[in-house]
N, CA, C and O atoms as a Tinker XYZ file with bonds, in Angstrom:
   448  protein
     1  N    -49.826000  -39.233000   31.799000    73     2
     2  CA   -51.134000  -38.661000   31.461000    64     1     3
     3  C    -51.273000  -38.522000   29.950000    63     2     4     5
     4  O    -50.507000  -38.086000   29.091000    81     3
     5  N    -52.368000  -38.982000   29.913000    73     3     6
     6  CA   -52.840000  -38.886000   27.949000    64     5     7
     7  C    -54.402000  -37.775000   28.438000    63     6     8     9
     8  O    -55.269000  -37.778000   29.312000    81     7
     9  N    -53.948000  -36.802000   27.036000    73     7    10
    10  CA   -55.495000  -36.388000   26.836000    64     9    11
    11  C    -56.121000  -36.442000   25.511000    63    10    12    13
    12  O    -55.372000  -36.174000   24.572000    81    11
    13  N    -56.982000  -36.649000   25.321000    73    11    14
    14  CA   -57.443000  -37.152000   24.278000    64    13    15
    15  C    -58.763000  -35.940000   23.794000    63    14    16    17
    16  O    -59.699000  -35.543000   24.488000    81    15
    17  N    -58.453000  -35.617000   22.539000    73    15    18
    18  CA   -59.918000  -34.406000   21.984000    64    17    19
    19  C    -60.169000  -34.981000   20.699000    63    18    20    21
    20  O    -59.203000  -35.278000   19.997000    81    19
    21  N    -61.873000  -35.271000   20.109000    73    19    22
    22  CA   -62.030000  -35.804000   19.150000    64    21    23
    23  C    -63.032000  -34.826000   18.526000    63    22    24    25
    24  O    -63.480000  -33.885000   19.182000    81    23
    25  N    -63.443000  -35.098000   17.021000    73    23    26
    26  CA   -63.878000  -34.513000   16.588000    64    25    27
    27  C    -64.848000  -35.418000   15.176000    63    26    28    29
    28  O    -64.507000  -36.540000   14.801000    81    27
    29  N    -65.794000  -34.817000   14.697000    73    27    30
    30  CA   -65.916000  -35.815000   13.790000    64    29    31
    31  C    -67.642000  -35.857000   13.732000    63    30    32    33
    32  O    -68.192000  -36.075000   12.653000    81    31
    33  N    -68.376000  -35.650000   14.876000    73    31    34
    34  CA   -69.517000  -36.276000   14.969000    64    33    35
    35  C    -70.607000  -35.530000   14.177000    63    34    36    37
    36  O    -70.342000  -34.549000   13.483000    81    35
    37  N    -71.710000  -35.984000   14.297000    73    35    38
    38  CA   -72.694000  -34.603000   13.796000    64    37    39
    39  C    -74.320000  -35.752000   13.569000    63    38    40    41
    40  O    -74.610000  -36.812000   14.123000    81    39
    41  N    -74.893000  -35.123000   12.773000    73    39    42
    42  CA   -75.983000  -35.413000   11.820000    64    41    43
    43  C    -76.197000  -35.945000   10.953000    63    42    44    45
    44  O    -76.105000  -35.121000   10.043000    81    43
    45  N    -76.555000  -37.247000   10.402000    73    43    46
    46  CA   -76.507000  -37.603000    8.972000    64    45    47
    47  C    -77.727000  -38.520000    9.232000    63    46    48    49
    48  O    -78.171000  -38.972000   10.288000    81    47
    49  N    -78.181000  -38.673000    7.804000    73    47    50
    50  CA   -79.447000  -39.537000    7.408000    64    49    51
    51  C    -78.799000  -40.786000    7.451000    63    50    52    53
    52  O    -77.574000  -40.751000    7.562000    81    51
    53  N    -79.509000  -42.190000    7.368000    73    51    54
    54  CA   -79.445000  -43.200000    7.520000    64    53    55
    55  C    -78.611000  -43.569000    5.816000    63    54    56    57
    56  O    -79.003000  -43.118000    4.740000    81    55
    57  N    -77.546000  -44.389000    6.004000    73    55    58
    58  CA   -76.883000  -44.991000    4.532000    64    57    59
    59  C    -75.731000  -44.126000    4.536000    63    58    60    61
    60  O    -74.683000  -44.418000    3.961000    81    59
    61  N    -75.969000  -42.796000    5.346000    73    59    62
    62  CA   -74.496000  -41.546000    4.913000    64    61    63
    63  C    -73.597000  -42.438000    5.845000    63    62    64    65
    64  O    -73.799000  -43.546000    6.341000    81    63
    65  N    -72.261000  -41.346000    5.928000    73    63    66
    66  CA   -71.295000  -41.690000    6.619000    64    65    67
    67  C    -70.769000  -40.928000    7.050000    63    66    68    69
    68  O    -70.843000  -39.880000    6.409000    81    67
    69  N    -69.979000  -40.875000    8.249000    73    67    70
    70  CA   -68.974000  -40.078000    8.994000    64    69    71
    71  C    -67.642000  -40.662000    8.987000    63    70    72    73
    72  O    -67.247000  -41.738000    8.539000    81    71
    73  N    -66.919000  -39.530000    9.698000    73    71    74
    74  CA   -65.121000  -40.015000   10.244000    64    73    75
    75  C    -65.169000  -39.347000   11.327000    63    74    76    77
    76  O    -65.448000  -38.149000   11.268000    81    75
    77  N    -64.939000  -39.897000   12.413000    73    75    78
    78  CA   -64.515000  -38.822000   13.727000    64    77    79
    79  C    -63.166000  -39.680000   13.647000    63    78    80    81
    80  O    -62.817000  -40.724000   13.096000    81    79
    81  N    -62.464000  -38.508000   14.646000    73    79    82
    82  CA   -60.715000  -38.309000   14.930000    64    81    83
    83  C    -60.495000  -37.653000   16.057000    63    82    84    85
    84  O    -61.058000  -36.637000   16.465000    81    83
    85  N    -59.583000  -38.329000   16.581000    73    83    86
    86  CA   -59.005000  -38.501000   17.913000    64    85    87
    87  C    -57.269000  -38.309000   17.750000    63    86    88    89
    88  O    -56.359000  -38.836000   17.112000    81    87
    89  N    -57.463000  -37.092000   18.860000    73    87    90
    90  CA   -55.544000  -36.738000   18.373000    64    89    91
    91  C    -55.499000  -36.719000   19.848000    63    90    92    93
    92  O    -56.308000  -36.140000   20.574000    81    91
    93  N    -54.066000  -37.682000   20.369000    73    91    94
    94  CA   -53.681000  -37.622000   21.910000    64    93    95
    95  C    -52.588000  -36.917000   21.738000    63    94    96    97
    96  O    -51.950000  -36.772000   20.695000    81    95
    97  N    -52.324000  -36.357000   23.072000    73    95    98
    98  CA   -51.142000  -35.879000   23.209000    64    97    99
    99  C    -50.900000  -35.910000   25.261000    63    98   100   101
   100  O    -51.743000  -36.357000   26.038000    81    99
   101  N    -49.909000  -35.469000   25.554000    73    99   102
   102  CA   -49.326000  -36.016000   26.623000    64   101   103
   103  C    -48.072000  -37.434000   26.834000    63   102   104   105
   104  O    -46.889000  -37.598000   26.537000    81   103
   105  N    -48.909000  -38.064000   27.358000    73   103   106
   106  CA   -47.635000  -39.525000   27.249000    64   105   107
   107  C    -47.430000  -40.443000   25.868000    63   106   108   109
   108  O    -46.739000  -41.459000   25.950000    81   107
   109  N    -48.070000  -40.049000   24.544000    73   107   110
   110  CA   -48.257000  -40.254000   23.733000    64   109   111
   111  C    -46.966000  -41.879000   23.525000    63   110   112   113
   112  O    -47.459000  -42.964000   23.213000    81   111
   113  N    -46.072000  -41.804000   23.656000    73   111   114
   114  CA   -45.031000  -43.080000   23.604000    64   113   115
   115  C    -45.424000  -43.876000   24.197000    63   114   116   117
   116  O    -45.220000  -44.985000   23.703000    81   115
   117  N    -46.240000  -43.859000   25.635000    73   115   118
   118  CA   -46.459000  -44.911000   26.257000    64   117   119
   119  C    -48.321000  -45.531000   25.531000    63   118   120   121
   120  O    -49.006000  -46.517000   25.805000    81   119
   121  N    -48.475000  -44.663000   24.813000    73   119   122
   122  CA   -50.012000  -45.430000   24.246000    64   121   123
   123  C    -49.725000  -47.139000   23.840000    63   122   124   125
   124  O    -48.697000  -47.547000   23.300000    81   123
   125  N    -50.274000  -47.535000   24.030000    73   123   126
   126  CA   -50.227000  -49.529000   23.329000    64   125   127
   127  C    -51.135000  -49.726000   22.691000    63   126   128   129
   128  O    -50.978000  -50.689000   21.940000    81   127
   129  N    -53.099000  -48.719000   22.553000    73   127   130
   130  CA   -53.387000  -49.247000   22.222000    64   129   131
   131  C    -54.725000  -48.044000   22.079000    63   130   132   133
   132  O    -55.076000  -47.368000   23.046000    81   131
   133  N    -55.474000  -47.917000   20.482000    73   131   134
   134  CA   -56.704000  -46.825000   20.515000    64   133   135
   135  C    -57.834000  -47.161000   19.759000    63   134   136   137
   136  O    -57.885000  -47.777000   18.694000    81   135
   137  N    -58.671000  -46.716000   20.391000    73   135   138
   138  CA   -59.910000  -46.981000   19.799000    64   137   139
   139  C    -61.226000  -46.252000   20.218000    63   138   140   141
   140  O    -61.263000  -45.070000   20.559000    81   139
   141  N    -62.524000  -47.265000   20.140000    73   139   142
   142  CA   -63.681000  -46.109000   20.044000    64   141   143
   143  C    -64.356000  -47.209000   21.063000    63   142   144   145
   144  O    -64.114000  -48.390000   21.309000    81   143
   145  N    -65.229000  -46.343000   21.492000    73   143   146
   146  CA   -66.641000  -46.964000   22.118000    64   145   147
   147  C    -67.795000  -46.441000   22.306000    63   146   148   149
   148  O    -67.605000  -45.261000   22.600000    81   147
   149  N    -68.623000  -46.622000   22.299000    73   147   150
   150  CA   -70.318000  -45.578000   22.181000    64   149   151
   151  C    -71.164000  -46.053000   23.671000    63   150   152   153
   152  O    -70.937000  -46.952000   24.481000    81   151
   153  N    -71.981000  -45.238000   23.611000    73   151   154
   154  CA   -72.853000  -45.204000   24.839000    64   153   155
   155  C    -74.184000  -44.720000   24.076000    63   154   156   157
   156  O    -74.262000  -43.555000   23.685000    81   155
   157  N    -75.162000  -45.578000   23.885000    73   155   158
   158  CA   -76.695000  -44.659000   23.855000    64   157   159
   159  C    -77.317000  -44.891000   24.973000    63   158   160   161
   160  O    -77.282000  -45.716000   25.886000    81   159
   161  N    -77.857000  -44.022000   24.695000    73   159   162
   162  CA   -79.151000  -43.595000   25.727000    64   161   163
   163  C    -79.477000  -45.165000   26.516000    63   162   164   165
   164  O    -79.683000  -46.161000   25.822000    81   163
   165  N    -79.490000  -45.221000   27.882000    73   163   166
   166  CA   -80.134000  -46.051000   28.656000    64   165   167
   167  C    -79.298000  -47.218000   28.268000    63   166   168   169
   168  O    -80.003000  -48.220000   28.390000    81   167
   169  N    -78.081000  -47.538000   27.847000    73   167   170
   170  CA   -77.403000  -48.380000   27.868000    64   169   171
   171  C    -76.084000  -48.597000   27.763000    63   170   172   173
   172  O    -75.517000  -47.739000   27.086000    81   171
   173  N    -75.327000  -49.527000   28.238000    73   171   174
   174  CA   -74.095000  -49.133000   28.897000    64   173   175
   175  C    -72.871000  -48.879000   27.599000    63   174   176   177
   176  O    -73.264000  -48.983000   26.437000    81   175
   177  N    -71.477000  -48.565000   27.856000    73   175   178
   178  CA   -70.662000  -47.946000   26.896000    64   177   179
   179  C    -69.883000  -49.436000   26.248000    63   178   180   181
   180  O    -69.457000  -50.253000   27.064000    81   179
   181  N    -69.751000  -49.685000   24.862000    73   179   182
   182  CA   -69.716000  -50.527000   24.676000    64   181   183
   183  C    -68.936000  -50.176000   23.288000    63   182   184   185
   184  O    -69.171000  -49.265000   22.495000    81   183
   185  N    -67.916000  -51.205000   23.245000    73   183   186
   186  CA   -66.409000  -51.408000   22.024000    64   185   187
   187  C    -66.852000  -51.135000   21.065000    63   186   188   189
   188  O    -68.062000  -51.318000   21.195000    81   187
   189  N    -66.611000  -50.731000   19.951000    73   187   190
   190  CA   -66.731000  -50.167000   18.603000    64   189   191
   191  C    -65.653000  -50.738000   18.304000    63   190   192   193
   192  O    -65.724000  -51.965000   18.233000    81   191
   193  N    -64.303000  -50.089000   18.027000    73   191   194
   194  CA   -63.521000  -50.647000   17.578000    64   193   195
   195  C    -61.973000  -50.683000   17.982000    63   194   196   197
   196  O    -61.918000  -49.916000   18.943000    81   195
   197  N    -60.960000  -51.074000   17.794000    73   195   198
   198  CA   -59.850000  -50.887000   18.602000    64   197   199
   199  C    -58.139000  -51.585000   17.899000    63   198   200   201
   200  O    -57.991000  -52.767000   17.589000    81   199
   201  N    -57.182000  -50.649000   17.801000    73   199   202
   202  CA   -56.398000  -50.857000   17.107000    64   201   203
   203  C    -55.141000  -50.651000   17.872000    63   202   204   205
   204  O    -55.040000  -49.527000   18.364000    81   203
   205  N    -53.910000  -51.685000   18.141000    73   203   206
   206  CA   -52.648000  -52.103000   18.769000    64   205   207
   207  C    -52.001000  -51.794000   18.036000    63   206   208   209
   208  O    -51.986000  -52.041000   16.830000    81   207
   209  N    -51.007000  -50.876000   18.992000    73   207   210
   210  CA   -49.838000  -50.521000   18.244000    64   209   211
   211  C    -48.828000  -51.414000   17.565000    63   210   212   213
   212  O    -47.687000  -51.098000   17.229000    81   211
   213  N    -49.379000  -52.487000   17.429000    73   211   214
   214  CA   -48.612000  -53.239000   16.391000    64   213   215
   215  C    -50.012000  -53.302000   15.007000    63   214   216   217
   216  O    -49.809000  -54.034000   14.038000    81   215
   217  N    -50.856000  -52.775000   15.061000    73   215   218
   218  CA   -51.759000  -52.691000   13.955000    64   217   219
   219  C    -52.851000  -53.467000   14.000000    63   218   220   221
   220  O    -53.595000  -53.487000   13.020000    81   219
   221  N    -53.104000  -54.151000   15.007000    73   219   222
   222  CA   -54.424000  -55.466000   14.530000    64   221   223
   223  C    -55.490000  -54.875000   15.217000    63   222   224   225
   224  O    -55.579000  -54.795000   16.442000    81   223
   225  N    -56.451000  -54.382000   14.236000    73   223   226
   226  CA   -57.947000  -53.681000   14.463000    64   225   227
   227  C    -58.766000  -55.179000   15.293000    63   226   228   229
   228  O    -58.424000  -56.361000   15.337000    81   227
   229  N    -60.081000  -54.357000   15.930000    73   227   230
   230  CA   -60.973000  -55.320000   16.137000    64   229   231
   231  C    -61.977000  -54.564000   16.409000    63   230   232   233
   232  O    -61.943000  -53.357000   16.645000    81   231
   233  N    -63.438000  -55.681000   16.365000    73   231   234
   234  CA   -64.168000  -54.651000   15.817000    64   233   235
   235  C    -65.380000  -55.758000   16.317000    63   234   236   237
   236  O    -65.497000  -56.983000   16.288000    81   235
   237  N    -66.436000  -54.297000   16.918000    73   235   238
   238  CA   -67.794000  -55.214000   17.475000    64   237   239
   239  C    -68.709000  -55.707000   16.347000    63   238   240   241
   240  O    -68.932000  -54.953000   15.400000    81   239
   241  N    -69.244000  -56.916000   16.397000    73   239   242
   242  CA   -69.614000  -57.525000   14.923000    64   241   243
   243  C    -71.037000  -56.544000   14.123000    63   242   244   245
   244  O    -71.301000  -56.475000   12.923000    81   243
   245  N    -71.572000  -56.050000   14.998000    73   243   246
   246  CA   -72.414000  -55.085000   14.437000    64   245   247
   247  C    -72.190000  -53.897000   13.355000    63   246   248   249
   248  O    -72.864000  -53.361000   12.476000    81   247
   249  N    -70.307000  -53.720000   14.121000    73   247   250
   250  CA   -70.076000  -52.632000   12.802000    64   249   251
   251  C    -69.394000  -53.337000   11.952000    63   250   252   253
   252  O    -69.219000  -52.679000   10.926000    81   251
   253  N    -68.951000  -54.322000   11.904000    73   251   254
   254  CA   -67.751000  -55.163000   10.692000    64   253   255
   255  C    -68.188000  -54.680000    9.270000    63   254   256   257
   256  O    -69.394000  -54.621000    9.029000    81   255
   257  N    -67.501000  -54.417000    8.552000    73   255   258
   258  CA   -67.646000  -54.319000    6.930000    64   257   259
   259  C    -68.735000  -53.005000    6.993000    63   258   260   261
   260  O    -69.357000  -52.912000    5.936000    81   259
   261  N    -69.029000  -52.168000    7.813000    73   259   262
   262  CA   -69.163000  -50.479000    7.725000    64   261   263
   263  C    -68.465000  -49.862000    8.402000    63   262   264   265
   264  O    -68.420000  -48.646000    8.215000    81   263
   265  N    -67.701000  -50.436000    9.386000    73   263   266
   266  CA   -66.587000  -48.947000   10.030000    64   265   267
   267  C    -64.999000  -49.698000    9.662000    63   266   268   269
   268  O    -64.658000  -50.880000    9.697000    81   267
   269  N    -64.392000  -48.704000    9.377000    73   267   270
   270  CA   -62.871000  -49.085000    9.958000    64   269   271
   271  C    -61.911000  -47.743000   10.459000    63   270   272   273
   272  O    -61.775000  -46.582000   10.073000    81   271
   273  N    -61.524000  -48.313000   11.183000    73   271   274
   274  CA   -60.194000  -47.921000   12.366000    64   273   275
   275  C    -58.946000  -47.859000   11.367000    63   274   276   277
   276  O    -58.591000  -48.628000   10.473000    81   275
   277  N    -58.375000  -46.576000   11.884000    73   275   278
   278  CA   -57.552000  -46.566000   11.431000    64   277   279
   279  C    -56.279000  -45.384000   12.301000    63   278   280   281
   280  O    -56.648000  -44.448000   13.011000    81   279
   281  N    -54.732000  -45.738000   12.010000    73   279   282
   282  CA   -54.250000  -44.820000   13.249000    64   281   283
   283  C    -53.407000  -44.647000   12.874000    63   282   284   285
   284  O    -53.074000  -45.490000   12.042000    81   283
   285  N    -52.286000  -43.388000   13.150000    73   283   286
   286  CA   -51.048000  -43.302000   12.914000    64   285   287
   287  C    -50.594000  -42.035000   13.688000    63   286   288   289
   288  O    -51.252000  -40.997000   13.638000    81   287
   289  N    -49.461000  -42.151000   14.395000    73   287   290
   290  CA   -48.652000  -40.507000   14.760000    64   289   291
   291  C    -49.591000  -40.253000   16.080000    63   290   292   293
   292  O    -49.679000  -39.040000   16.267000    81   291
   293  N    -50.493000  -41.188000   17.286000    73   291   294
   294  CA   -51.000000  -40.862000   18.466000    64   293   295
   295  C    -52.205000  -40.091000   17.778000    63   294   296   297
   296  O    -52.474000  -38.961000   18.188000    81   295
   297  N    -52.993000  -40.699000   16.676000    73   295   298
   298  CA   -54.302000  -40.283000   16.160000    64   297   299
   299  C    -55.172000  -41.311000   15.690000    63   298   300   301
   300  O    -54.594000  -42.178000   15.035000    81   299
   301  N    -56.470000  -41.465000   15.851000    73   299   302
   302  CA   -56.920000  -42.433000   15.525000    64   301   303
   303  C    -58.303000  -42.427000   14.893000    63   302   304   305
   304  O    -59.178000  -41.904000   15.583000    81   303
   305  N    -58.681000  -42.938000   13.646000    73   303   306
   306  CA   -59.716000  -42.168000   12.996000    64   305   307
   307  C    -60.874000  -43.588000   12.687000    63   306   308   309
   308  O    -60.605000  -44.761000   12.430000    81   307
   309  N    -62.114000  -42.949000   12.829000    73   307   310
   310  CA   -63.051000  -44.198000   12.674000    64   309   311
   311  C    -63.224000  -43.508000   11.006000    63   310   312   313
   312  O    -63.260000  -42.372000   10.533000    81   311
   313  N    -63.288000  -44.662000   10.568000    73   311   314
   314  CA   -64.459000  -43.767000    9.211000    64   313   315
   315  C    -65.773000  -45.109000    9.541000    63   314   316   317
   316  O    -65.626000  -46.285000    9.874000    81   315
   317  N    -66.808000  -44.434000    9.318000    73   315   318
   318  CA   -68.091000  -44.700000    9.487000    64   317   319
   319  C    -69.252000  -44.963000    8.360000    63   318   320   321
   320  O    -70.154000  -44.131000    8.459000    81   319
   321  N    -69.453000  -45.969000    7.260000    73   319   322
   322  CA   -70.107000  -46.212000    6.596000    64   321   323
   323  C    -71.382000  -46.709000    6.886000    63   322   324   325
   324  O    -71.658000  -47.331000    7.912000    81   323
   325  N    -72.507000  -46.314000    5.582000    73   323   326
   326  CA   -73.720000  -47.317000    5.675000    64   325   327
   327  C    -74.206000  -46.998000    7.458000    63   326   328   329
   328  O    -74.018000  -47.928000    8.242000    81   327
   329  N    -74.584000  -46.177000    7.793000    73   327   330
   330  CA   -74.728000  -46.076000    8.927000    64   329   331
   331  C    -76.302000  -46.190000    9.363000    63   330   332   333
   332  O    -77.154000  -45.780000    8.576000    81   331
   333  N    -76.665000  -46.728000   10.570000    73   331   334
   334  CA   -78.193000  -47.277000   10.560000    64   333   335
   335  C    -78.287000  -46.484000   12.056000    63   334   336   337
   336  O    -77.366000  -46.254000   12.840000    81   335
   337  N    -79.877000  -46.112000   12.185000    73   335   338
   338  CA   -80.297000  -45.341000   13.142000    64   337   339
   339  C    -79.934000  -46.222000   14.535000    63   338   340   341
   340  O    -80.330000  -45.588000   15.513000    81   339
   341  N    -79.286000  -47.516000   14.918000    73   339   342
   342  CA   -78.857000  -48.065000   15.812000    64   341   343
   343  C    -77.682000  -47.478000   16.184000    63   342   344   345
   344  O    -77.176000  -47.568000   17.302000    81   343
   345  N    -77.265000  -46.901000   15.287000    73   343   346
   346  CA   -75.405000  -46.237000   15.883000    64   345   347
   347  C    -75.567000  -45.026000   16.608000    63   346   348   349
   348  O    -74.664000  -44.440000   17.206000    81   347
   349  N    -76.768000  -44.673000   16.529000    73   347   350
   350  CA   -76.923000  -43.483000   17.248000    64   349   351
   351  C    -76.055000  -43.356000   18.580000    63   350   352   353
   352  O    -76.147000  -44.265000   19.405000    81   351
   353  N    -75.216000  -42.271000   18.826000    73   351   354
   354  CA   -74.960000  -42.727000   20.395000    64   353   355
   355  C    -73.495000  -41.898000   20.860000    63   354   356   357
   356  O    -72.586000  -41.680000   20.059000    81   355
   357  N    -73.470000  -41.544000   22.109000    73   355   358
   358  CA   -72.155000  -40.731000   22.160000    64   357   359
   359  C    -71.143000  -41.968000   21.837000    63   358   360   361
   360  O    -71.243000  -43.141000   22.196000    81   359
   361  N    -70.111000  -41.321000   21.024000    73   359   362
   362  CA   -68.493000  -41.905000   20.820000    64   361   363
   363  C    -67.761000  -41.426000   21.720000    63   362   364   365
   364  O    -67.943000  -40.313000   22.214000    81   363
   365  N    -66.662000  -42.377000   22.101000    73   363   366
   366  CA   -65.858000  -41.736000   22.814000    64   365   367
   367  C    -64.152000  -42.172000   22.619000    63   366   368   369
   368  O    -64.130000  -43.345000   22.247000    81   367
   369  N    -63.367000  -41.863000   22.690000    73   367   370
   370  CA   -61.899000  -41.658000   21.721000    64   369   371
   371  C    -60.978000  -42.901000   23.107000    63   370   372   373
   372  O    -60.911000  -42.488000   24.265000    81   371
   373  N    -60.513000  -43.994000   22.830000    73   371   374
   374  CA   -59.673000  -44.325000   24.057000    64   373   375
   375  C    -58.137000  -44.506000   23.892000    63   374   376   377
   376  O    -57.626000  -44.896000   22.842000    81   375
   377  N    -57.441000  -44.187000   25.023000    73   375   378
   378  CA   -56.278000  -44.833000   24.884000    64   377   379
   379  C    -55.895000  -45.596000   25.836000    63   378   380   381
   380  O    -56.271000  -45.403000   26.992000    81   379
   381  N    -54.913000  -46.793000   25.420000    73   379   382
   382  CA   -54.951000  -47.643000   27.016000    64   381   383
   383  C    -53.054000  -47.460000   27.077000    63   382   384   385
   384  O    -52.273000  -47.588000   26.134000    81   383
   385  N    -52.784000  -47.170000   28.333000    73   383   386
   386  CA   -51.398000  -47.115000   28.921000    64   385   387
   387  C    -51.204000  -47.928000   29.535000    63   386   388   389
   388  O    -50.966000  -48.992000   28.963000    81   387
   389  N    -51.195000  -47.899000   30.909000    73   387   390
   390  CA   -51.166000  -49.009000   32.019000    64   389   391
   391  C    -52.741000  -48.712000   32.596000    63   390   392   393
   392  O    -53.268000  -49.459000   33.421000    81   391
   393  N    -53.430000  -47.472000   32.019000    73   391   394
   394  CA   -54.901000  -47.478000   32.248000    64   393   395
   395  C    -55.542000  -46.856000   31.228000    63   394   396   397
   396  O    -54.889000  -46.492000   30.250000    81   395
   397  N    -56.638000  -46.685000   31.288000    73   395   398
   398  CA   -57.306000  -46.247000   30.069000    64   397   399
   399  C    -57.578000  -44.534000   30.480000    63   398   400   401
   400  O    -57.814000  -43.928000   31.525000    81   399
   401  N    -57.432000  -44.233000   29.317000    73   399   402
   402  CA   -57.572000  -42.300000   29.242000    64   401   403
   403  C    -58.964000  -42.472000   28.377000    63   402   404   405
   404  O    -59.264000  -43.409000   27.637000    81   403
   405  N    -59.690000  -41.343000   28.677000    73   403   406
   406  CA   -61.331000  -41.264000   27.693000    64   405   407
   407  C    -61.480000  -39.757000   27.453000    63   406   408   409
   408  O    -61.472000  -38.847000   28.282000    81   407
   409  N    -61.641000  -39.702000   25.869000    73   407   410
   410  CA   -62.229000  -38.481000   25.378000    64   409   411
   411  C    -63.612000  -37.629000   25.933000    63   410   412   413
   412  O    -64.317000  -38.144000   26.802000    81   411
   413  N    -63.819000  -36.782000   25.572000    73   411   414
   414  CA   -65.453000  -36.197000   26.349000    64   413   415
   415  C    -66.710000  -36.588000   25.535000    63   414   416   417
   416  O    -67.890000  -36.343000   25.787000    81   415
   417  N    -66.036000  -37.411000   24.255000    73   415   418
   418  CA   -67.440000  -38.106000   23.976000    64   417   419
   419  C    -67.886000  -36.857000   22.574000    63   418   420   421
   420  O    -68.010000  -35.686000   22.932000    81   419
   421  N    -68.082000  -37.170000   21.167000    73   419   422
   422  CA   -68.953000  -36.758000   20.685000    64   421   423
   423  C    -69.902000  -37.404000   19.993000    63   422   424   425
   424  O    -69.800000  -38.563000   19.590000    81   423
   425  N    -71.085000  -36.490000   19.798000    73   423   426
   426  CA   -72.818000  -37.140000   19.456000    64   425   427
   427  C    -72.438000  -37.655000   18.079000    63   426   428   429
   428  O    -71.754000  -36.972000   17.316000    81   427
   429  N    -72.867000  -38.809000   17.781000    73   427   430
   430  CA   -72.973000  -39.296000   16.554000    64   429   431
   431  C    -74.906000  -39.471000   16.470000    63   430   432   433
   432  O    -75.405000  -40.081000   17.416000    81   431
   433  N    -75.675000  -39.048000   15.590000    73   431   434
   434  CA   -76.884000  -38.920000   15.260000    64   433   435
   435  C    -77.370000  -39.194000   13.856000    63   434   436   437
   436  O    -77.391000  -38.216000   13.108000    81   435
   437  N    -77.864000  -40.652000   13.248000    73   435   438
   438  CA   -78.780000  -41.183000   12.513000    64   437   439
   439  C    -79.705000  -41.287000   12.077000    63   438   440   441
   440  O    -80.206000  -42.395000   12.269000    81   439
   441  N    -80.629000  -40.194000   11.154000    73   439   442
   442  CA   -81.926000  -40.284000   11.706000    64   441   443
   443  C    -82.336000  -41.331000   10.283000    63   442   444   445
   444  O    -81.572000  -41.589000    9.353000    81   443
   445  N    -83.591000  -41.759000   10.433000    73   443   446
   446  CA   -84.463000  -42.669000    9.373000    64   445   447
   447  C    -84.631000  -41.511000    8.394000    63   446   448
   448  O    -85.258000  -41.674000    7.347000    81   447
């Protein structure tokens, strides 16, 4: 069992930036692999970004060259640049074992 609590989200105008962070704990040795994914409104939850415990990020082409992933010690941190009212959307923190564990999701909010 992994549980996963993140933190990070909030309010910002369009161009600001955030960092949310994700600290697991539980089976933490058996993690292989962490990352992010968002859900807005009326559409389904979908990859942001994602980093292997051997280090190789990947990343949905929408955010390339404004977010990066980053992880160390069963923690895993987005930083969030240049941000556009499309990112709007719950985040949610993952880890994959032999299955995937999911955070409770916090609001990330963009306005124009």
């Amino acid at each position: 069992q992994v549980q996963l609590v993140e933190s990070g989200g909030g309010l910002v105008q369009a161009g600001g930036s955030l960092r949310l962070s994700c600290a697991a704990s539980g089976s933490i040795f058996s993690i292989n692999a962490m990352g992010w994914y968002r859900q807005a409104p009326g559409k389904e939850r979908e990859l942001v970004a994602v980093i292997t415990s051997g280090g190789s990020p990947k990343y949905a082409d929408s955010v390339k060259g404004r977010f990066t992933i980053s992880g160390a010690n069963a923690e895993v941190y987005l930083q969030m640049n240049s941000l556009k009212p499309e990112d709007t959307a719950v985040y949610y923190c993952l880890a994959h074992v032999t299955q995937n564990y999911w955070g409770q999701g916090t609001q990330v909010t963009v306005s124009t």
